Short mmCIF file of C-alpha atoms in Angstrom, two decimals:
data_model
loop_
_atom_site.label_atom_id
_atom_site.label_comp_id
_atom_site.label_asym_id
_atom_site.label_seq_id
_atom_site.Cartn_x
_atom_site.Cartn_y
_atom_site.Cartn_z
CA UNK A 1 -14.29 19.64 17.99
CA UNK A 2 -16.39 19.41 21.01
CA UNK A 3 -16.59 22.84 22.55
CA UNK A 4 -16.76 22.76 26.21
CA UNK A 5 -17.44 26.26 28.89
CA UNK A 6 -13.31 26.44 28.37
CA UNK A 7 -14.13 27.52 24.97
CA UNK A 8 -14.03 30.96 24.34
CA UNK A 9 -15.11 33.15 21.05
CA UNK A 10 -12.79 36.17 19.23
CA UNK A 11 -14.87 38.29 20.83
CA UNK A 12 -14.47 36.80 25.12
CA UNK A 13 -10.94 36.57 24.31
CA UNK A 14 -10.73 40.10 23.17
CA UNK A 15 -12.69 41.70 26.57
CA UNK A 16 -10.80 38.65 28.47
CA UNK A 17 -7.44 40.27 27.05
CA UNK A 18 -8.23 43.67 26.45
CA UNK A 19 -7.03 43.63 23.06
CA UNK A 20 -8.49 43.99 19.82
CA UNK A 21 -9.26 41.24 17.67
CA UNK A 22 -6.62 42.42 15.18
CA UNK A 23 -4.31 42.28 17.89
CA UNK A 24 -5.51 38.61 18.61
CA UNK A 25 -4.97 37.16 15.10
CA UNK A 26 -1.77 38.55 15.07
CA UNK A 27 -0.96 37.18 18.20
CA UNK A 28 -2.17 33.78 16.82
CA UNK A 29 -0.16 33.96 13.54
CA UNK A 30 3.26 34.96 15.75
CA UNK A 31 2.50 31.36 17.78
CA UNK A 32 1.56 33.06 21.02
CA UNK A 33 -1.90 31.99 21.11
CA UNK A 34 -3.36 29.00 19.56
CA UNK A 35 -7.44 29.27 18.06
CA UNK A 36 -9.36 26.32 17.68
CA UNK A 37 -11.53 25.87 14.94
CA UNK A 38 -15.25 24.75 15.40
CA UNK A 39 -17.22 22.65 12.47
CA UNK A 40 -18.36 26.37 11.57
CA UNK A 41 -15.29 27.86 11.17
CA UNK A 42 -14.95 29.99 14.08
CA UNK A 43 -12.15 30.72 16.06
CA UNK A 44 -12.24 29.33 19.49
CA UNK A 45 -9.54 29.62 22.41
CA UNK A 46 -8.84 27.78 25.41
CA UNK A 47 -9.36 29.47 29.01
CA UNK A 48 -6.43 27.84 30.55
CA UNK A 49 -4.77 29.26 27.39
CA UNK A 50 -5.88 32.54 27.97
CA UNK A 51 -4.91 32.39 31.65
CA UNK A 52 -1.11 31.51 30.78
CA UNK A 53 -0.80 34.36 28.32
CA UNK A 54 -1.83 36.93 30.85
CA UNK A 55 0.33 35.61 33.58
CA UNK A 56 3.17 35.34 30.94
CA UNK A 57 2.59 39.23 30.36
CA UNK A 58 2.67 40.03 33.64
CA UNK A 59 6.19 38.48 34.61
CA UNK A 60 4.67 35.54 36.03
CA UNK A 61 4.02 32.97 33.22
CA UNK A 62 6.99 30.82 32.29
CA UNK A 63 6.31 26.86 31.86
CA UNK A 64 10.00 25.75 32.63
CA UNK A 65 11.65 25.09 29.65
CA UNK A 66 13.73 22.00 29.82
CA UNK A 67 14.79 19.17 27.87
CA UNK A 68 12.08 16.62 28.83
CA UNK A 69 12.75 13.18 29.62
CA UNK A 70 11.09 10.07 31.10
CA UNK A 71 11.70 8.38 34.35
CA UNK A 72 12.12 4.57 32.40
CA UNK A 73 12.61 2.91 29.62
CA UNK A 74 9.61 1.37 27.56
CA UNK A 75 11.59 -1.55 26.19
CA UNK A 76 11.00 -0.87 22.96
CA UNK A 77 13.32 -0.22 20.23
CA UNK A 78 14.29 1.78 17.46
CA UNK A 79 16.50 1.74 14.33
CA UNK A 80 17.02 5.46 13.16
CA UNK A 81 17.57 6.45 8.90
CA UNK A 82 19.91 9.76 8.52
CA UNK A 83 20.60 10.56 11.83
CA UNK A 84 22.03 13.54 11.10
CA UNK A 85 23.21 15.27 14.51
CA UNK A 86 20.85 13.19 16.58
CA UNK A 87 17.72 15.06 17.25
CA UNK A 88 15.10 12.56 16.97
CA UNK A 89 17.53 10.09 18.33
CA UNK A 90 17.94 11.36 21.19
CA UNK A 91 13.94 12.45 21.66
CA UNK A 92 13.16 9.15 21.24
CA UNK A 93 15.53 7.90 23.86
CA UNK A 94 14.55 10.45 26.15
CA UNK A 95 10.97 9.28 25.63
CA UNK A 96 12.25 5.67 26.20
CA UNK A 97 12.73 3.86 23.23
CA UNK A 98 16.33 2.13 22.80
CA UNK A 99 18.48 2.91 19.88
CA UNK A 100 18.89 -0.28 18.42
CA UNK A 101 21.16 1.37 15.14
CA UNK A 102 21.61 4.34 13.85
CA UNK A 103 22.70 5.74 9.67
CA UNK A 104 24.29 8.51 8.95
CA UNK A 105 26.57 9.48 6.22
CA UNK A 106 28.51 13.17 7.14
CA UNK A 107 31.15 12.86 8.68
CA UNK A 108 30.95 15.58 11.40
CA UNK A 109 27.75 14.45 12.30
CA UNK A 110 28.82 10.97 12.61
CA UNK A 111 31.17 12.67 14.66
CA UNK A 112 28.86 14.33 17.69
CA UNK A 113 26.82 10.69 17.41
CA UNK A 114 29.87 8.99 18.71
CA UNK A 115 31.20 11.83 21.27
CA UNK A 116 27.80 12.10 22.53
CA UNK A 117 26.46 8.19 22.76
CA UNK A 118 29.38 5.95 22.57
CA UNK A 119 26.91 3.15 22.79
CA UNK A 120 24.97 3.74 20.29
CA UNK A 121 25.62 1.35 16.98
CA UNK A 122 26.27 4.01 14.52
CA UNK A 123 26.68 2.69 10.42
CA UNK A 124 29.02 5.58 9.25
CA UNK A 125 28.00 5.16 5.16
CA UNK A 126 26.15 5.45 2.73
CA UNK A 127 22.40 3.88 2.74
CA UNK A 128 22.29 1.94 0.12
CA UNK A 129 25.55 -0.15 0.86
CA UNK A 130 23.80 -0.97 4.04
CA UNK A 131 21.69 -4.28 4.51
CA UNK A 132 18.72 -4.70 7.40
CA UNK A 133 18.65 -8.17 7.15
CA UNK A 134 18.78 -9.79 10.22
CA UNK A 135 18.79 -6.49 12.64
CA UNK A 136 15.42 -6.52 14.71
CA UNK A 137 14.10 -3.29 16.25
CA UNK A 138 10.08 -2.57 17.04
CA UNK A 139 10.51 0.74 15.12
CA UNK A 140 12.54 2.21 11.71
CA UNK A 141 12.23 6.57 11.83
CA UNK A 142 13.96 8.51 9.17
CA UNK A 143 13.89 12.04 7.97
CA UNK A 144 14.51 10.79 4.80
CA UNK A 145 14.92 13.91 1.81
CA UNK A 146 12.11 14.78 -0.21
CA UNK A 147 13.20 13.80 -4.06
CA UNK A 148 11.05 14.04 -7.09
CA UNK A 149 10.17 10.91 -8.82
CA UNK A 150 9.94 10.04 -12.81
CA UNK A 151 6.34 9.04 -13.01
CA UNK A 152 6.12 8.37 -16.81
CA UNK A 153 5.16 4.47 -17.20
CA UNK A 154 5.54 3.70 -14.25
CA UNK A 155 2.84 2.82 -11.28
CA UNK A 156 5.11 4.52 -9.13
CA UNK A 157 5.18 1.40 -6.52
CA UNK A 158 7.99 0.22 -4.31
CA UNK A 159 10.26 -0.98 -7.20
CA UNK A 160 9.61 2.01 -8.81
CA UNK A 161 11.26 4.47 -6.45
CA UNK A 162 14.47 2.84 -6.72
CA UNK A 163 17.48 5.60 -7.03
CA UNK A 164 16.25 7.97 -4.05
CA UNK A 165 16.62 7.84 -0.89
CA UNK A 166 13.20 7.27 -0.24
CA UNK A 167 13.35 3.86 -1.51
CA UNK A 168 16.22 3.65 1.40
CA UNK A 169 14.36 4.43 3.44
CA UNK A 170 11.53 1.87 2.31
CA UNK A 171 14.10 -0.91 1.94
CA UNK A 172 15.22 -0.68 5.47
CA UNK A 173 11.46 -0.94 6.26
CA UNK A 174 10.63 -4.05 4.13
CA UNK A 175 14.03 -5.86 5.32
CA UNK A 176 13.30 -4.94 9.36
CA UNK A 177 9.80 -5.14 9.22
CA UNK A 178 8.71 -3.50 12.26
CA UNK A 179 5.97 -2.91 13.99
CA UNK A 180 5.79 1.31 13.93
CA UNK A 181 7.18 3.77 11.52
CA UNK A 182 7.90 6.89 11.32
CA UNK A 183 9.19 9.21 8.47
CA UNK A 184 9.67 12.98 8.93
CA UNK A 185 10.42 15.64 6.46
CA UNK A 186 9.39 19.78 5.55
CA UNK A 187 6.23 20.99 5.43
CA UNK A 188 6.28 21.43 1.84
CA UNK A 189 6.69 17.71 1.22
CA UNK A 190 2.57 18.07 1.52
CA UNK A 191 2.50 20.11 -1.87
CA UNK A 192 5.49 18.71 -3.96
CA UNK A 193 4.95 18.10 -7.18
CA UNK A 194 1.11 19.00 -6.80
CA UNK A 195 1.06 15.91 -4.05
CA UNK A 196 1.92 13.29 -6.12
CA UNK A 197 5.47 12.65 -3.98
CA UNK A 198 3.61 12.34 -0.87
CA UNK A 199 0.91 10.24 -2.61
CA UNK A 200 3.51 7.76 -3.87
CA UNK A 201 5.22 7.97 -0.61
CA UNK A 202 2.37 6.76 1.33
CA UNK A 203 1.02 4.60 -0.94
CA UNK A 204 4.61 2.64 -1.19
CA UNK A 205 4.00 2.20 3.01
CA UNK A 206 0.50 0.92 1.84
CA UNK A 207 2.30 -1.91 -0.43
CA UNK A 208 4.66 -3.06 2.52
CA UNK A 209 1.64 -3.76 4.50
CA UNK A 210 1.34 -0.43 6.56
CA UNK A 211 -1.59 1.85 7.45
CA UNK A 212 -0.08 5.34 7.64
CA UNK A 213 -1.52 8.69 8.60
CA UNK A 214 0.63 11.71 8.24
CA UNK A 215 0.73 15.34 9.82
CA UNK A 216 1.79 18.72 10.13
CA UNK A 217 3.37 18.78 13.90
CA UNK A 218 4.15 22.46 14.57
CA UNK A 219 7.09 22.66 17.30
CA UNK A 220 6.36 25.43 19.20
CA UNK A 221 3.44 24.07 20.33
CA UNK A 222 5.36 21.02 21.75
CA UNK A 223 7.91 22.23 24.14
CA UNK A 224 10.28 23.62 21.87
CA UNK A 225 10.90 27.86 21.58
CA UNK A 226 10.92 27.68 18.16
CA UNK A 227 8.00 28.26 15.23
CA UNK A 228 9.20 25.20 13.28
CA UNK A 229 6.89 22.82 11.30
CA UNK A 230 7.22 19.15 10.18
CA UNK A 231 5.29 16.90 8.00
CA UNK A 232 5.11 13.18 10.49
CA UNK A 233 4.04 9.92 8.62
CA UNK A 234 2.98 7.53 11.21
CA UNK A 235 2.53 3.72 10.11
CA UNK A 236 1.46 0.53 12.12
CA UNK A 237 1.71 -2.68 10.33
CA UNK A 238 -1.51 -3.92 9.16
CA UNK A 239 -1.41 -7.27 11.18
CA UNK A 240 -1.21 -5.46 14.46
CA UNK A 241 -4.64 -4.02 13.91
CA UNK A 242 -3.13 -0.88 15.92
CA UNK A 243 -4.77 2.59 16.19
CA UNK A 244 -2.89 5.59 14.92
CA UNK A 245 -2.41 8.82 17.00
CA UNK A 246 -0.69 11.66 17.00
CA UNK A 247 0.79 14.09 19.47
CA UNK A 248 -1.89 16.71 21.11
CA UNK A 249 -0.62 20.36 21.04
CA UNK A 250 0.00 21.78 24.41
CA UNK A 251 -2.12 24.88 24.62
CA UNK A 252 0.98 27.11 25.98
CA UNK A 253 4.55 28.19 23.60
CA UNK A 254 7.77 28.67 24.85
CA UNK A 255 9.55 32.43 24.78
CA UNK A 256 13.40 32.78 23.66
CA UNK A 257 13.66 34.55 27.14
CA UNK A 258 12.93 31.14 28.78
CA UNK A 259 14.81 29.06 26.32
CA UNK A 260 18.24 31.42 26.57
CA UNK A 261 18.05 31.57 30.32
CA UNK A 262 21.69 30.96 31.50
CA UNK A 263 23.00 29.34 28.20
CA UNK A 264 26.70 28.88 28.03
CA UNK A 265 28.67 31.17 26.10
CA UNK A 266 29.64 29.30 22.71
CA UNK A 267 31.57 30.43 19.63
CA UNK A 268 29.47 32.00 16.77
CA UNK A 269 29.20 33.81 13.72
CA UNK A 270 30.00 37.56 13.72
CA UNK A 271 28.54 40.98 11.52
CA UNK A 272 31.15 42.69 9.81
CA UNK A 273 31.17 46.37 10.97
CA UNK A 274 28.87 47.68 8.60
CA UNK A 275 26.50 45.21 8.88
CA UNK A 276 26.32 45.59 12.32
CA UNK A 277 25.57 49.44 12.20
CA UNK A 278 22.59 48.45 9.72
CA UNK A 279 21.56 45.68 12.96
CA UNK A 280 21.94 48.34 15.55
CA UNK A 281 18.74 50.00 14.03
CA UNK A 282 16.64 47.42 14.10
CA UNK A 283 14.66 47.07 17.49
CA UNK A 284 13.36 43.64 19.22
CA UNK A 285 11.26 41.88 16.67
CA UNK A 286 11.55 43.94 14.22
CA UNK A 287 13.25 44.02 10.52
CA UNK A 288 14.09 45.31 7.39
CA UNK A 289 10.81 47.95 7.12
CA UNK A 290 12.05 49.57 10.63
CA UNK A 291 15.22 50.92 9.15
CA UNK A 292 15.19 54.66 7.80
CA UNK A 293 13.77 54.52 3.93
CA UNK A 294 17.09 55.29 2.16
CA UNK A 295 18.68 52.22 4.02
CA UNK A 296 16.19 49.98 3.41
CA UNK A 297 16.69 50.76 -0.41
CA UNK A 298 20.59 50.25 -0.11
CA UNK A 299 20.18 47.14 2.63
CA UNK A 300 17.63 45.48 0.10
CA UNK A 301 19.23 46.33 -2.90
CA UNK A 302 17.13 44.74 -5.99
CA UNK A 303 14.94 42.70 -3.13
CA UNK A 304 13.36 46.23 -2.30
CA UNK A 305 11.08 46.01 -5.23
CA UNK A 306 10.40 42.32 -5.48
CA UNK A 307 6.63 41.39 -4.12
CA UNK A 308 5.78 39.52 -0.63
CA UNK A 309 7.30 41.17 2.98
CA UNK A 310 10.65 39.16 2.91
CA UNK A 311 10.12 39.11 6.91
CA UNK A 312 13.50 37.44 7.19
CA UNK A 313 15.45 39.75 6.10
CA UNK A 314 17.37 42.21 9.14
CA UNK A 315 15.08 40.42 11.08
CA UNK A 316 15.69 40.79 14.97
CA UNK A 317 14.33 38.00 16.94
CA UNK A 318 12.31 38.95 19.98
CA UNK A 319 12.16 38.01 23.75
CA UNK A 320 9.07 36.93 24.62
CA UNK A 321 8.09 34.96 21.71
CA UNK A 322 9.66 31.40 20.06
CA UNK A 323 12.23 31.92 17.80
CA UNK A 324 11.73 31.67 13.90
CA UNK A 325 12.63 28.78 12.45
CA UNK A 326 16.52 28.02 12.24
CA UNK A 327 18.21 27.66 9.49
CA UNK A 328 21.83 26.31 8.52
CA UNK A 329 23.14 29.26 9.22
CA UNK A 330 21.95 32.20 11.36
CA UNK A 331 23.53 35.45 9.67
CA UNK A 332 21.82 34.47 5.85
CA UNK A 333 20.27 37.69 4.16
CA UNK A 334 17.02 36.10 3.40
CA UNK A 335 16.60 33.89 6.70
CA UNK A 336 18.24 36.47 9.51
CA UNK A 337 18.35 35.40 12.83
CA UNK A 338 19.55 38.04 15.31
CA UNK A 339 19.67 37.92 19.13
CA UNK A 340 17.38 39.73 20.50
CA UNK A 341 19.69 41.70 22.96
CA UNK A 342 22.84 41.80 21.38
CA UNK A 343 23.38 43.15 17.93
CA UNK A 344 25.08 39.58 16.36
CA UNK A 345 23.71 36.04 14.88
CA UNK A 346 22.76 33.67 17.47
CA UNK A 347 25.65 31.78 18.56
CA UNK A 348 25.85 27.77 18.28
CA UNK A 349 24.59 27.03 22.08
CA UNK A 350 21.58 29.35 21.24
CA UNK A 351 21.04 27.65 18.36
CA UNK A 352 20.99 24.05 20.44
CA UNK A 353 19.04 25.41 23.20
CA UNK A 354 16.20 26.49 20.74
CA UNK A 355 16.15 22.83 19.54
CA UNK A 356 15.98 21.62 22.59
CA UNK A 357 19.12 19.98 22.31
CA UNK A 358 20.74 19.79 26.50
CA UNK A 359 24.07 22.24 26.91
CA UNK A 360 26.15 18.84 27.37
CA UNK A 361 25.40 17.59 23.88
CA UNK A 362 28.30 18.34 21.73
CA UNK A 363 28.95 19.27 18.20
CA UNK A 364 31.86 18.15 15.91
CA UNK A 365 33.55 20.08 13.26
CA UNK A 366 33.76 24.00 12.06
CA UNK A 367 31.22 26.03 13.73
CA UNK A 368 29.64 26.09 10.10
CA UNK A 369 29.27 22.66 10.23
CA UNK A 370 27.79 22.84 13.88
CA UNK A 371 25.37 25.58 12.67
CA UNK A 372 24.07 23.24 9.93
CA UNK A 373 23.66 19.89 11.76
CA UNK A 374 21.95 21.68 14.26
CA UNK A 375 19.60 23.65 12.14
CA UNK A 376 18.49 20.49 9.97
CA UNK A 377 17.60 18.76 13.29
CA UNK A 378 14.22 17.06 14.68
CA UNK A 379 14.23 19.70 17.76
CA UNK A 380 14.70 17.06 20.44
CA UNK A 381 11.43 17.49 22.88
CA UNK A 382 9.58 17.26 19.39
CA UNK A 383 10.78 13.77 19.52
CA UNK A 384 10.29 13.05 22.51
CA UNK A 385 6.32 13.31 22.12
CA UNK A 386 6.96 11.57 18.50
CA UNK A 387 8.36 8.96 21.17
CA UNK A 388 5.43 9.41 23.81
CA UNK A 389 3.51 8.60 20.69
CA UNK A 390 4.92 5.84 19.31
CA UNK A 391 4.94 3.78 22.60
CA UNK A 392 1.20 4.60 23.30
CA UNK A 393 1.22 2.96 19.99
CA UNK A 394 3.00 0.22 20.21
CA UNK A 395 1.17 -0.43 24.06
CA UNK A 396 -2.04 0.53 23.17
CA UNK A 397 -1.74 2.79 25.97
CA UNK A 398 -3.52 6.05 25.14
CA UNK A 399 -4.88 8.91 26.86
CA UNK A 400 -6.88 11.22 25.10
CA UNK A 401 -5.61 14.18 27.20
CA UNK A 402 -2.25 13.93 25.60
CA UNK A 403 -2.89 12.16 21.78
CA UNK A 404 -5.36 12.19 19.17
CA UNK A 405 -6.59 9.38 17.87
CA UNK A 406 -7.22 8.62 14.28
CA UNK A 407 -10.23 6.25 13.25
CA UNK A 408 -9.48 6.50 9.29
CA UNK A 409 -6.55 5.78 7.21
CA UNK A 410 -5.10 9.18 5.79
CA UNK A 411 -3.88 9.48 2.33
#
């Protein structure tokens, strides 16, 4: 990192702020404020950064949340592996990249792809009965699961991985053979199985002629009001002789205030009345720990004495920060996700603005099944600057303001 006089140390941001530097690294693990770490170690924080925060706290600071979109199309196109409600589908189209085909297997998902993008060519089955011969597209993306592998006697190449889905997933790639790819999964895809998935993973991508790079792209820190993290492989095919990059973090988040701003009112899971008298007690970002002792013992039951804070649990979202990171359901015990206003779960339009998914994108089936597609979804402005990516990619088109470049292979 190259510090420049926008650079700041703990210590200017503290006077700057008026805060202590407790204060500060708690600010920076909530996602409010993001440090940048010099070759020493030290934390360093943008001016600009600083600027926004204070405005922000003094009623003045929003960014404009919206669902962001480009003014063209870049011609390109893209062939996307379990679509699932359409989150990165629709981020990359709203970067520009065509959706050439799209796989998906549930049914209710399925569903909102065809209610929401007649146009789009979606295969409603199952992966494997699906052949790629013959369908051209510049880029293959998939959010493909994380399985283990059996490793014993076996080099673990692309033969090797047959029977997951990741060998779907590699398949597709082998038989399309385009020029970009992208794969997408949970952070802890990094340390599964002591790295060995990932390492086969990548090296796989290696043996169908890619150079890959992969990672961590924390959402909140692109557009989206949410503290949500996922591991990005990013491949060029050797030939090409293309640079990799990845997405630069914005140095500003996004608050649930901004993101809930005149949502439509949506159907939603309720508490049941004594549930909801256990809620009631719990103030704005706050959870389990601010209820009276005795009712943390009888909310927590056998939890109570079990190690770690279990920050999830009764946990009341809060206004002016992004929201946790959504799960299949909003009103879980371990994973709570309150409104911060109103003593109830999120309801399933809060749930889609928080992905960034627009109000006019609709969801099929039960609201269960609404609550899940959208909580296993690529938040949609994350894709977009996956998309913004990939075309700088694919047009050698980069500015350094916006993407990182990468000058070694990554594995």
């Amino acid at each position: 990192m190259i510090l420049t006089s926008h650079h700041l140390s703990i210590s200017d941001a503290s006077k700057i702020l008026d805060v202590s530097f407790d204060t500060i690294r708690r600010w920076e693990k909530k996602g409010l404020l993001k440090a940048h770490r010099a070759a020493n170690g030290h934390r360093y924080f943008d001016k600009n950064e600083l600027d926004r925060l204070i405005a922000r706290n003094s009623g003045g600071g929003d960014v404009g949340y919206k669902v962001l979109k480009a003014k063209r199309s870049s011609g390109y196109s893209v062939v996307e592996l379990f679509a699932g409600a359409g989150g990165l589908a629709l981020g990359l189209e709203n970067a520009g990249l065509e959706c050439r085909a799209l796989v998906e297997i549930d049914k209710n998902a399925v569903q909102t792809l065809r209610v929401n993008r007649p146009q789009w060519n979606v295969f409603d089955d199952d992966i494997a009965n699906i052949d790629f011969m013959g369908i051209d597209a510049d880029v293959v993306a998939g959010g493909f699961p994380c399985q283990a592998f059996s490793y014993a006697g076996k080099r673990m190449g692309f033969e090797d991985t047959r029977g997951t889905l990741f060998f779907e997933y590699a398949r597709a790639i082998n038989q399309i053979k385009p020029k970009v790819i992208i794969g997408e999964n949970v952070r802890g895809l990094e340390r599964h199985d002591n790295g060995r998935t990932l390492g086969t993973m990548l090296s796989v991508l290696d043996e169908l002629g890619y150079e890959v790079a992969y990672k961590i792209l924390r959402a909140q820190y692109f557009d989206v009001p949410q503290k949500r993290e996922r591991l990005v492989i990013f491949g060029v095919r050797k030939d090409l002789q293309l640079p990799l990059a990845f997405p630069r973090e914005k140095d500003y988040t996004v608050s649930l205030r901004e993101a809930l701003r005149g949502v439509p009112k949506a159907a939603g899971q309720m508490y049941t009345s004594e549930k909801k008298k256990i809620m009631e007690l719990i103030p704005e970002g706050g959870y389990w720990r601010d209820l009276p002792h005795d009712l943390q013992k009888k909310y927590m039951g056998a939890s109570f004495h079990l190690g770690g804070g279990k920050t999830g649990m009764a946990r009341r979202l809060s206004w002016d920060e992004p929201s946790l990171t959504l799960t299949c359901n909003p009103a879980q015990k371990q994973t709570e996700r309150c409104h911060p206003g109103e003593t109830r779960p999120l309801n399933v339009r809060e749930y889609a603005r928080i992905q960034s998914f627009p109000d006019e994108w609709q969801f099929s089936g039960s609201t269960a099944s609404q609550y899940k597609q959208i909580g296993n979804a690529v938040p949609v402005n994350l894709g977009y600057h996956i998309g913004k990516t990939v075309i700088a990619m694919l047009s050698a088109s980069y500015d350094e303001q916006f993407l990182v470049l990468l000058q070694r292979k990554l594995l």
